[in-house]
Amino acid sequence: SYISEDGITWNTFGTELDTPSKIIYNEKLGIFISISQTIKTSTDGSIWNNSDYNENIGLSDIIYVEEIGLFLAVGARGIVIQTINGLNWEVNNIGMENIGDSQFSKIAYSTKRNIYVGTGNGHLYRSLDGVKWEKTIDQTAYDIIYVAALDLFVLVYSVILISQDGLSWENVSPAGSWVMNNVIYIEEKKILLAAGGTYNNGNTFSSSDGRNWSRSWSFGQTIANCTCYSPIDRSYYAYNSTSIYESTFGERWNYLKSISYSIIEIVYINRLKMFLGITSNRQLIYSNDAKNWEILFTSDYDFTKLLWCEEIGRFIIVGRDNDPYSACFIIGTGLNDIKIYT
């Protein structure tokens, strides 16, 4: 592993970490929580401490329910665990009734109705307390979010489904055969944006109410990998493996320029007025406008996740190699302060 203060001169550094499936930051407690086969916490993103979770069951998603001060994590074998401090975890269920060995992959929480919705193994589940779960319908989901402004759960896959109670779901899919990879809600624009397409034609879809969706401009022969919103010029940008597209309202998109790498994820760093991204080519990239990108460096690891914490001014990138239990963390506060831990 390597460490650098300026992104130019690198020295070796060693530590050992699991490959996390997700990392979140909690401003109230001032901690990062990383989940995988284990759960680790950190106050600065560089030194990680073990929690008391020892079930050796892989975890896939974690949320924080601010109203009750509770972290809830889910994963394989229908496991549901919770904590109030990130260190001491209580197992709610493993192999729950009507769920068995199902793999929980995503969860969302309704702040207005106090309802949890989980997805996994082609099913949707619902809970009123995060402990007792019931299977509602058979449905695969690539992504699911709760939008408080609309009081709606929004699920995307080959369909777009919405629900207020997590029990009754309404199909609001646009006409045609599409597969949506992810969905986001942009608070400033009051708009939902879903990205995806078909196997040879990528598109985005937008909605202001969650019920009525309009198809956006085509992205050519590749499905859009990710989208972002730029507060600098108040425009949307979408990226596939060859091109960048731009939109003013998130509905009609125009081809902007070609790129030579596939962007996986992008974050906007407000205090630096800068965008940071990771690519499938193991590159860390940056831009001042979300249009013109420069490569900061190329890693020996495949990047999987990028997280920016505005409260402490630090970003974390997660990577891994062919060994599923070998991981790296890249931590920094800007372009000239980057450290790599493997």
mmCIF file with all atom_site columns, C-alpha atoms in Angstrom, residues 106-267:
data_model
loop_
_atom_site.group_PDB
_atom_site.id
_atom_site.type_symbol
_atom_site.label_atom_id
_atom_site.label_alt_id
_atom_site.label_comp_id
_atom_site.label_asym_id
_atom_site.label_entity_id
_atom_site.label_seq_id
_atom_site.pdbx_PDB_ins_code
_atom_site.Cartn_x
_atom_site.Cartn_y
_atom_site.Cartn_z
_atom_site.occupancy
_atom_site.B_iso_or_equiv
_atom_site.pdbx_formal_charge
_atom_site.auth_seq_id
_atom_site.auth_comp_id
_atom_site.auth_asym_id
_atom_site.auth_atom_id
_atom_site.pdbx_PDB_model_num
ATOM 1   C CA . LYS A 1 106 ? -31.419 -2.567  0.048   1.00 0.00 ? 106 LYS A CA 1
ATOM 2   C CA . ILE A 1 107 ? -33.501 -0.850  2.705   1.00 0.00 ? 107 ILE A CA 1
ATOM 3   C CA . ALA A 1 108 ? -35.319 2.476   2.912   1.00 0.00 ? 108 ALA A CA 1
ATOM 4   C CA . TYR A 1 109 ? -37.216 4.211   5.711   1.00 0.00 ? 109 TYR A CA 1
ATOM 5   C CA . SER A 1 110 ? -40.287 6.471   5.597   1.00 0.00 ? 110 SER A CA 1
ATOM 6   C CA . THR A 1 111 ? -39.791 9.355   8.031   1.00 0.00 ? 111 THR A CA 1
ATOM 7   C CA . LYS A 1 112 ? -43.466 10.311  7.836   1.00 0.00 ? 112 LYS A CA 1
ATOM 8   C CA . ARG A 1 113 ? -45.018 6.880   8.294   1.00 0.00 ? 113 ARG A CA 1
ATOM 9   C CA . ASN A 1 114 ? -42.296 5.076   10.297  1.00 0.00 ? 114 ASN A CA 1
ATOM 10  C CA . ILE A 1 115 ? -42.185 2.216   7.798   1.00 0.00 ? 115 ILE A CA 1
ATOM 11  C CA . TYR A 1 116 ? -39.194 0.201   6.620   1.00 0.00 ? 116 TYR A CA 1
ATOM 12  C CA . VAL A 1 117 ? -39.021 -1.395  3.169   1.00 0.00 ? 117 VAL A CA 1
ATOM 13  C CA . GLY A 1 118 ? -36.393 -3.985  2.247   1.00 0.00 ? 118 GLY A CA 1
ATOM 14  C CA . THR A 1 119 ? -35.507 -5.767  -0.994  1.00 0.00 ? 119 THR A CA 1
ATOM 15  C CA . GLY A 1 120 ? -33.695 -8.990  -1.741  1.00 0.00 ? 120 GLY A CA 1
ATOM 16  C CA . ASN A 1 121 ? -33.797 -12.214 -3.764  1.00 0.00 ? 121 ASN A CA 1
ATOM 17  C CA . GLY A 1 122 ? -36.653 -10.985 -5.930  1.00 0.00 ? 122 GLY A CA 1
ATOM 18  C CA . HIS A 1 123 ? -38.952 -9.972  -3.051  1.00 0.00 ? 123 HIS A CA 1
ATOM 19  C CA . LEU A 1 124 ? -40.062 -6.849  -1.202  1.00 0.00 ? 124 LEU A CA 1
ATOM 20  C CA . TYR A 1 125 ? -40.417 -6.826  2.580   1.00 0.00 ? 125 TYR A CA 1
ATOM 21  C CA . ARG A 1 126 ? -42.079 -4.403  4.975   1.00 0.00 ? 126 ARG A CA 1
ATOM 22  C CA . SER A 1 127 ? -41.617 -3.687  8.676   1.00 0.00 ? 127 SER A CA 1
ATOM 23  C CA . LEU A 1 128 ? -43.167 -1.280  11.170  1.00 0.00 ? 128 LEU A CA 1
ATOM 24  C CA . ASP A 1 129 ? -40.352 -1.573  13.702  1.00 0.00 ? 129 ASP A CA 1
ATOM 25  C CA . GLY A 1 130 ? -37.323 -2.942  11.849  1.00 0.00 ? 130 GLY A CA 1
ATOM 26  C CA . VAL A 1 131 ? -37.622 -6.205  13.787  1.00 0.00 ? 131 VAL A CA 1
ATOM 27  C CA . LYS A 1 132 ? -40.666 -8.053  12.463  1.00 0.00 ? 132 LYS A CA 1
ATOM 28  C CA . TRP A 1 133 ? -40.791 -8.221  8.650   1.00 0.00 ? 133 TRP A CA 1
ATOM 29  C CA . GLU A 1 134 ? -43.421 -9.458  6.206   1.00 0.00 ? 134 GLU A CA 1
ATOM 30  C CA . LYS A 1 135 ? -43.048 -10.295 2.538   1.00 0.00 ? 135 LYS A CA 1
ATOM 31  C CA . THR A 1 136 ? -45.347 -8.102  0.437   1.00 0.00 ? 136 THR A CA 1
ATOM 32  C CA . ILE A 1 137 ? -44.799 -8.807  -3.274  1.00 0.00 ? 137 ILE A CA 1
ATOM 33  C CA . ASP A 1 138 ? -42.401 -10.651 -5.551  1.00 0.00 ? 138 ASP A CA 1
ATOM 34  C CA . GLN A 1 139 ? -40.255 -7.961  -7.173  1.00 0.00 ? 139 GLN A CA 1
ATOM 35  C CA . THR A 1 140 ? -36.563 -7.505  -7.948  1.00 0.00 ? 140 THR A CA 1
ATOM 36  C CA . ALA A 1 141 ? -35.135 -4.021  -7.308  1.00 0.00 ? 141 ALA A CA 1
ATOM 37  C CA . TYR A 1 142 ? -31.854 -2.439  -8.383  1.00 0.00 ? 142 TYR A CA 1
ATOM 38  C CA . ASP A 1 143 ? -32.488 0.616   -6.212  1.00 0.00 ? 143 ASP A CA 1
ATOM 39  C CA . ILE A 1 144 ? -35.076 1.926   -3.771  1.00 0.00 ? 144 ILE A CA 1
ATOM 40  C CA . ILE A 1 145 ? -35.325 5.295   -2.005  1.00 0.00 ? 145 ILE A CA 1
ATOM 41  C CA . TYR A 1 146 ? -37.812 7.200   0.121   1.00 0.00 ? 146 TYR A CA 1
ATOM 42  C CA . VAL A 1 147 ? -38.607 10.793  -0.877  1.00 0.00 ? 147 VAL A CA 1
ATOM 43  C CA . ALA A 1 148 ? -40.015 12.717  2.094   1.00 0.00 ? 148 ALA A CA 1
ATOM 44  C CA . ALA A 1 149 ? -41.139 15.660  -0.060  1.00 0.00 ? 149 ALA A CA 1
ATOM 45  C CA . LEU A 1 150 ? -43.447 13.309  -2.004  1.00 0.00 ? 150 LEU A CA 1
ATOM 46  C CA . ASP A 1 151 ? -44.092 10.836  0.820   1.00 0.00 ? 151 ASP A CA 1
ATOM 47  C CA . LEU A 1 152 ? -43.223 8.012   -1.576  1.00 0.00 ? 152 LEU A CA 1
ATOM 48  C CA . PHE A 1 153 ? -41.029 4.961   -1.780  1.00 0.00 ? 153 PHE A CA 1
ATOM 49  C CA . VAL A 1 154 ? -39.629 4.765   -5.321  1.00 0.00 ? 154 VAL A CA 1
ATOM 50  C CA . LEU A 1 155 ? -38.301 1.454   -6.671  1.00 0.00 ? 155 LEU A CA 1
ATOM 51  C CA . VAL A 1 156 ? -36.531 0.933   -10.004 1.00 0.00 ? 156 VAL A CA 1
ATOM 52  C CA . TYR A 1 157 ? -35.727 -2.166  -12.014 1.00 0.00 ? 157 TYR A CA 1
ATOM 53  C CA . SER A 1 158 ? -37.400 -3.133  -15.304 1.00 0.00 ? 158 SER A CA 1
ATOM 54  C CA . VAL A 1 159 ? -40.325 -1.212  -13.841 1.00 0.00 ? 159 VAL A CA 1
ATOM 55  C CA . ILE A 1 160 ? -40.806 1.886   -11.697 1.00 0.00 ? 160 ILE A CA 1
ATOM 56  C CA . LEU A 1 161 ? -42.997 1.224   -8.673  1.00 0.00 ? 161 LEU A CA 1
ATOM 57  C CA . ILE A 1 162 ? -44.163 3.677   -6.023  1.00 0.00 ? 162 ILE A CA 1
ATOM 58  C CA . SER A 1 163 ? -45.807 3.197   -2.631  1.00 0.00 ? 163 SER A CA 1
ATOM 59  C CA . GLN A 1 164 ? -46.706 5.250   0.411   1.00 0.00 ? 164 GLN A CA 1
ATOM 60  C CA . ASP A 1 165 ? -47.167 2.390   2.861   1.00 0.00 ? 165 ASP A CA 1
ATOM 61  C CA . GLY A 1 166 ? -44.704 -0.194  1.465   1.00 0.00 ? 166 GLY A CA 1
ATOM 62  C CA . LEU A 1 167 ? -47.598 -2.614  1.124   1.00 0.00 ? 167 LEU A CA 1
ATOM 63  C CA . SER A 1 168 ? -49.530 -1.505  -1.951  1.00 0.00 ? 168 SER A CA 1
ATOM 64  C CA . TRP A 1 169 ? -47.349 -0.718  -4.958  1.00 0.00 ? 169 TRP A CA 1
ATOM 65  C CA . GLU A 1 170 ? -48.343 1.169   -8.104  1.00 0.00 ? 170 GLU A CA 1
ATOM 66  C CA . ASN A 1 171 ? -46.650 0.570   -11.437 1.00 0.00 ? 171 ASN A CA 1
ATOM 67  C CA . VAL A 1 172 ? -45.839 3.962   -12.990 1.00 0.00 ? 172 VAL A CA 1
ATOM 68  C CA . SER A 1 173 ? -43.346 2.748   -15.593 1.00 0.00 ? 173 SER A CA 1
ATOM 69  C CA . PRO A 1 174 ? -42.978 4.757   -18.807 1.00 0.00 ? 174 PRO A CA 1
ATOM 70  C CA . ALA A 1 175 ? -43.958 3.024   -22.035 1.00 0.00 ? 175 ALA A CA 1
ATOM 71  C CA . GLY A 1 176 ? -41.355 0.688   -23.497 1.00 0.00 ? 176 GLY A CA 1
ATOM 72  C CA . SER A 1 177 ? -38.932 -1.893  -22.158 1.00 0.00 ? 177 SER A CA 1
ATOM 73  C CA . TRP A 1 178 ? -36.300 -0.339  -19.911 1.00 0.00 ? 178 TRP A CA 1
ATOM 74  C CA . VAL A 1 179 ? -34.020 -1.310  -17.058 1.00 0.00 ? 179 VAL A CA 1
ATOM 75  C CA . MET A 1 180 ? -33.276 1.416   -14.504 1.00 0.00 ? 180 MET A CA 1
ATOM 76  C CA . ASN A 1 181 ? -30.038 1.085   -12.541 1.00 0.00 ? 181 ASN A CA 1
ATOM 77  C CA . ASN A 1 182 ? -30.476 3.869   -9.991  1.00 0.00 ? 182 ASN A CA 1
ATOM 78  C CA . VAL A 1 183 ? -32.811 6.650   -8.880  1.00 0.00 ? 183 VAL A CA 1
ATOM 79  C CA . ILE A 1 184 ? -32.060 9.924   -7.067  1.00 0.00 ? 184 ILE A CA 1
ATOM 80  C CA . TYR A 1 185 ? -34.093 12.885  -5.807  1.00 0.00 ? 185 TYR A CA 1
ATOM 81  C CA . ILE A 1 186 ? -32.630 16.355  -6.369  1.00 0.00 ? 186 ILE A CA 1
ATOM 82  C CA . GLU A 1 187 ? -33.968 18.621  -3.632  1.00 0.00 ? 187 GLU A CA 1
ATOM 83  C CA . GLU A 1 188 ? -33.026 21.906  -5.308  1.00 0.00 ? 188 GLU A CA 1
ATOM 84  C CA . LYS A 1 189 ? -34.881 20.994  -8.506  1.00 0.00 ? 189 LYS A CA 1
ATOM 85  C CA . LYS A 1 190 ? -37.676 19.025  -6.810  1.00 0.00 ? 190 LYS A CA 1
ATOM 86  C CA . ILE A 1 191 ? -37.243 16.278  -9.360  1.00 0.00 ? 191 ILE A CA 1
ATOM 87  C CA . LEU A 1 192 ? -36.650 12.526  -9.474  1.00 0.00 ? 192 LEU A CA 1
ATOM 88  C CA . LEU A 1 193 ? -34.096 11.220  -11.956 1.00 0.00 ? 193 LEU A CA 1
ATOM 89  C CA . ALA A 1 194 ? -33.736 7.539   -12.919 1.00 0.00 ? 194 ALA A CA 1
ATOM 90  C CA . ALA A 1 195 ? -30.893 6.318   -15.149 1.00 0.00 ? 195 ALA A CA 1
ATOM 91  C CA . GLY A 1 196 ? -30.764 3.158   -17.220 1.00 0.00 ? 196 GLY A CA 1
ATOM 92  C CA . GLY A 1 197 ? -32.178 2.000   -20.541 1.00 0.00 ? 197 GLY A CA 1
ATOM 93  C CA . THR A 1 198 ? -32.096 -1.171  -22.613 1.00 0.00 ? 198 THR A CA 1
ATOM 94  C CA . TYR A 1 199 ? -29.153 -3.391  -23.355 1.00 0.00 ? 199 TYR A CA 1
ATOM 95  C CA . ASN A 1 200 ? -28.137 -1.214  -26.302 1.00 0.00 ? 200 ASN A CA 1
ATOM 96  C CA . ASN A 1 201 ? -29.755 2.156   -25.648 1.00 0.00 ? 201 ASN A CA 1
ATOM 97  C CA . GLY A 1 202 ? -29.257 4.190   -22.473 1.00 0.00 ? 202 GLY A CA 1
ATOM 98  C CA . ASN A 1 203 ? -31.702 6.810   -21.252 1.00 0.00 ? 203 ASN A CA 1
ATOM 99  C CA . THR A 1 204 ? -32.759 8.827   -18.246 1.00 0.00 ? 204 THR A CA 1
ATOM 100 C CA . PHE A 1 205 ? -36.287 9.356   -16.982 1.00 0.00 ? 205 PHE A CA 1
ATOM 101 C CA . SER A 1 206 ? -37.499 12.260  -14.874 1.00 0.00 ? 206 SER A CA 1
ATOM 102 C CA . SER A 1 207 ? -40.543 12.993  -12.728 1.00 0.00 ? 207 SER A CA 1
ATOM 103 C CA . SER A 1 208 ? -41.655 15.857  -10.511 1.00 0.00 ? 208 SER A CA 1
ATOM 104 C CA . ASP A 1 209 ? -44.333 13.869  -8.661  1.00 0.00 ? 209 ASP A CA 1
ATOM 105 C CA . GLY A 1 210 ? -43.080 10.263  -8.808  1.00 0.00 ? 210 GLY A CA 1
ATOM 106 C CA . ARG A 1 211 ? -46.101 9.173   -10.816 1.00 0.00 ? 211 ARG A CA 1
ATOM 107 C CA . ASN A 1 212 ? -45.617 10.729  -14.225 1.00 0.00 ? 212 ASN A CA 1
ATOM 108 C CA . TRP A 1 213 ? -42.301 9.942   -15.886 1.00 0.00 ? 213 TRP A CA 1
ATOM 109 C CA . SER A 1 214 ? -40.923 11.266  -19.155 1.00 0.00 ? 214 SER A CA 1
ATOM 110 C CA . ARG A 1 215 ? -38.149 9.652   -21.147 1.00 0.00 ? 215 ARG A CA 1
ATOM 111 C CA . SER A 1 216 ? -35.073 11.767  -21.741 1.00 0.00 ? 216 SER A CA 1
ATOM 112 C CA . TRP A 1 217 ? -32.622 11.891  -24.606 1.00 0.00 ? 217 TRP A CA 1
ATOM 113 C CA . SER A 1 218 ? -30.916 8.654   -25.685 1.00 0.00 ? 218 SER A CA 1
ATOM 114 C CA . PHE A 1 219 ? -27.278 8.034   -24.748 1.00 0.00 ? 219 PHE A CA 1
ATOM 115 C CA . GLY A 1 220 ? -26.448 5.942   -27.808 1.00 0.00 ? 220 GLY A CA 1
ATOM 116 C CA . GLN A 1 221 ? -25.314 2.352   -27.550 1.00 0.00 ? 221 GLN A CA 1
ATOM 117 C CA . THR A 1 222 ? -24.453 2.214   -23.839 1.00 0.00 ? 222 THR A CA 1
ATOM 118 C CA . ILE A 1 223 ? -26.587 2.512   -20.729 1.00 0.00 ? 223 ILE A CA 1
ATOM 119 C CA . ALA A 1 224 ? -25.812 5.546   -18.580 1.00 0.00 ? 224 ALA A CA 1
ATOM 120 C CA . ASN A 1 225 ? -23.561 4.559   -15.680 1.00 0.00 ? 225 ASN A CA 1
ATOM 121 C CA . CYS A 1 226 ? -24.180 7.559   -13.445 1.00 0.00 ? 226 CYS A CA 1
ATOM 122 C CA . THR A 1 227 ? -25.685 11.043  -13.317 1.00 0.00 ? 227 THR A CA 1
ATOM 123 C CA . CYS A 1 228 ? -24.937 14.181  -11.321 1.00 0.00 ? 228 CYS A CA 1
ATOM 124 C CA . TYR A 1 229 ? -26.288 17.680  -10.787 1.00 0.00 ? 229 TYR A CA 1
ATOM 125 C CA . SER A 1 230 ? -23.985 20.697  -10.946 1.00 0.00 ? 230 SER A CA 1
ATOM 126 C CA . PRO A 1 231 ? -24.897 23.633  -8.678  1.00 0.00 ? 231 PRO A CA 1
ATOM 127 C CA . ILE A 1 232 ? -22.256 25.653  -10.528 1.00 0.00 ? 232 ILE A CA 1
ATOM 128 C CA . ASP A 1 233 ? -24.219 25.956  -13.782 1.00 0.00 ? 233 ASP A CA 1
ATOM 129 C CA . ARG A 1 234 ? -27.489 24.360  -12.566 1.00 0.00 ? 234 ARG A CA 1
ATOM 130 C CA . SER A 1 235 ? -27.274 21.596  -15.152 1.00 0.00 ? 235 SER A CA 1
ATOM 131 C CA . TYR A 1 236 ? -27.506 17.811  -15.125 1.00 0.00 ? 236 TYR A CA 1
ATOM 132 C CA . TYR A 1 237 ? -24.809 15.530  -16.516 1.00 0.00 ? 237 TYR A CA 1
ATOM 133 C CA . ALA A 1 238 ? -24.981 11.854  -17.471 1.00 0.00 ? 238 ALA A CA 1
ATOM 134 C CA . TYR A 1 239 ? -22.075 9.565   -18.307 1.00 0.00 ? 239 TYR A CA 1
ATOM 135 C CA . ASN A 1 240 ? -21.692 6.281   -20.136 1.00 0.00 ? 240 ASN A CA 1
ATOM 136 C CA . SER A 1 241 ? -18.501 4.488   -21.152 1.00 0.00 ? 241 SER A CA 1
ATOM 137 C CA . THR A 1 242 ? -17.818 6.773   -24.119 1.00 0.00 ? 242 THR A CA 1
ATOM 138 C CA . SER A 1 243 ? -19.686 10.075  -23.752 1.00 0.00 ? 243 SER A CA 1
ATOM 139 C CA . ILE A 1 244 ? -20.951 12.909  -21.555 1.00 0.00 ? 244 ILE A CA 1
ATOM 140 C CA . TYR A 1 245 ? -24.477 14.307  -21.967 1.00 0.00 ? 245 TYR A CA 1
ATOM 141 C CA . GLU A 1 246 ? -25.888 17.565  -20.609 1.00 0.00 ? 246 GLU A CA 1
ATOM 142 C CA . SER A 1 247 ? -29.400 18.705  -19.707 1.00 0.00 ? 247 SER A CA 1
ATOM 143 C CA . THR A 1 248 ? -30.844 21.893  -18.243 1.00 0.00 ? 248 THR A CA 1
ATOM 144 C CA . PHE A 1 249 ? -34.031 20.385  -16.846 1.00 0.00 ? 249 PHE A CA 1
ATOM 145 C CA . GLY A 1 250 ? -33.175 16.691  -16.660 1.00 0.00 ? 250 GLY A CA 1
ATOM 146 C CA . GLU A 1 251 ? -35.565 15.849  -19.468 1.00 0.00 ? 251 GLU A CA 1
ATOM 147 C CA . ARG A 1 252 ? -34.001 16.525  -22.875 1.00 0.00 ? 252 ARG A CA 1
ATOM 148 C CA . TRP A 1 253 ? -30.304 15.641  -23.123 1.00 0.00 ? 253 TRP A CA 1
ATOM 149 C CA . ASN A 1 254 ? -27.651 16.776  -25.558 1.00 0.00 ? 254 ASN A CA 1
ATOM 150 C CA . TYR A 1 255 ? -24.395 15.065  -26.464 1.00 0.00 ? 255 TYR A CA 1
ATOM 151 C CA . LEU A 1 256 ? -21.537 17.105  -25.006 1.00 0.00 ? 256 LEU A CA 1
ATOM 152 C CA . LYS A 1 257 ? -18.245 15.310  -25.655 1.00 0.00 ? 257 LYS A CA 1
ATOM 153 C CA . SER A 1 258 ? -16.520 11.927  -25.769 1.00 0.00 ? 258 SER A CA 1
ATOM 154 C CA . ILE A 1 259 ? -14.488 10.450  -22.923 1.00 0.00 ? 259 ILE A CA 1
ATOM 155 C CA . SER A 1 260 ? -11.971 7.607   -22.800 1.00 0.00 ? 260 SER A CA 1
ATOM 156 C CA . TYR A 1 261 ? -13.041 6.064   -19.475 1.00 0.00 ? 261 TYR A CA 1
ATOM 157 C CA . SER A 1 262 ? -16.212 4.818   -17.823 1.00 0.00 ? 262 SER A CA 1
ATOM 158 C CA . ILE A 1 263 ? -17.179 6.942   -14.801 1.00 0.00 ? 263 ILE A CA 1
ATOM 159 C CA . ILE A 1 264 ? -18.699 4.901   -11.960 1.00 0.00 ? 264 ILE A CA 1
ATOM 160 C CA . GLU A 1 265 ? -19.567 7.552   -9.388  1.00 0.00 ? 265 GLU A CA 1
ATOM 161 C CA . ILE A 1 266 ? -19.263 11.324  -8.872  1.00 0.00 ? 266 ILE A CA 1
ATOM 162 C CA . VAL A 1 267 ? -19.492 13.606  -5.831  1.00 0.00 ? 267 VAL A CA 1
#
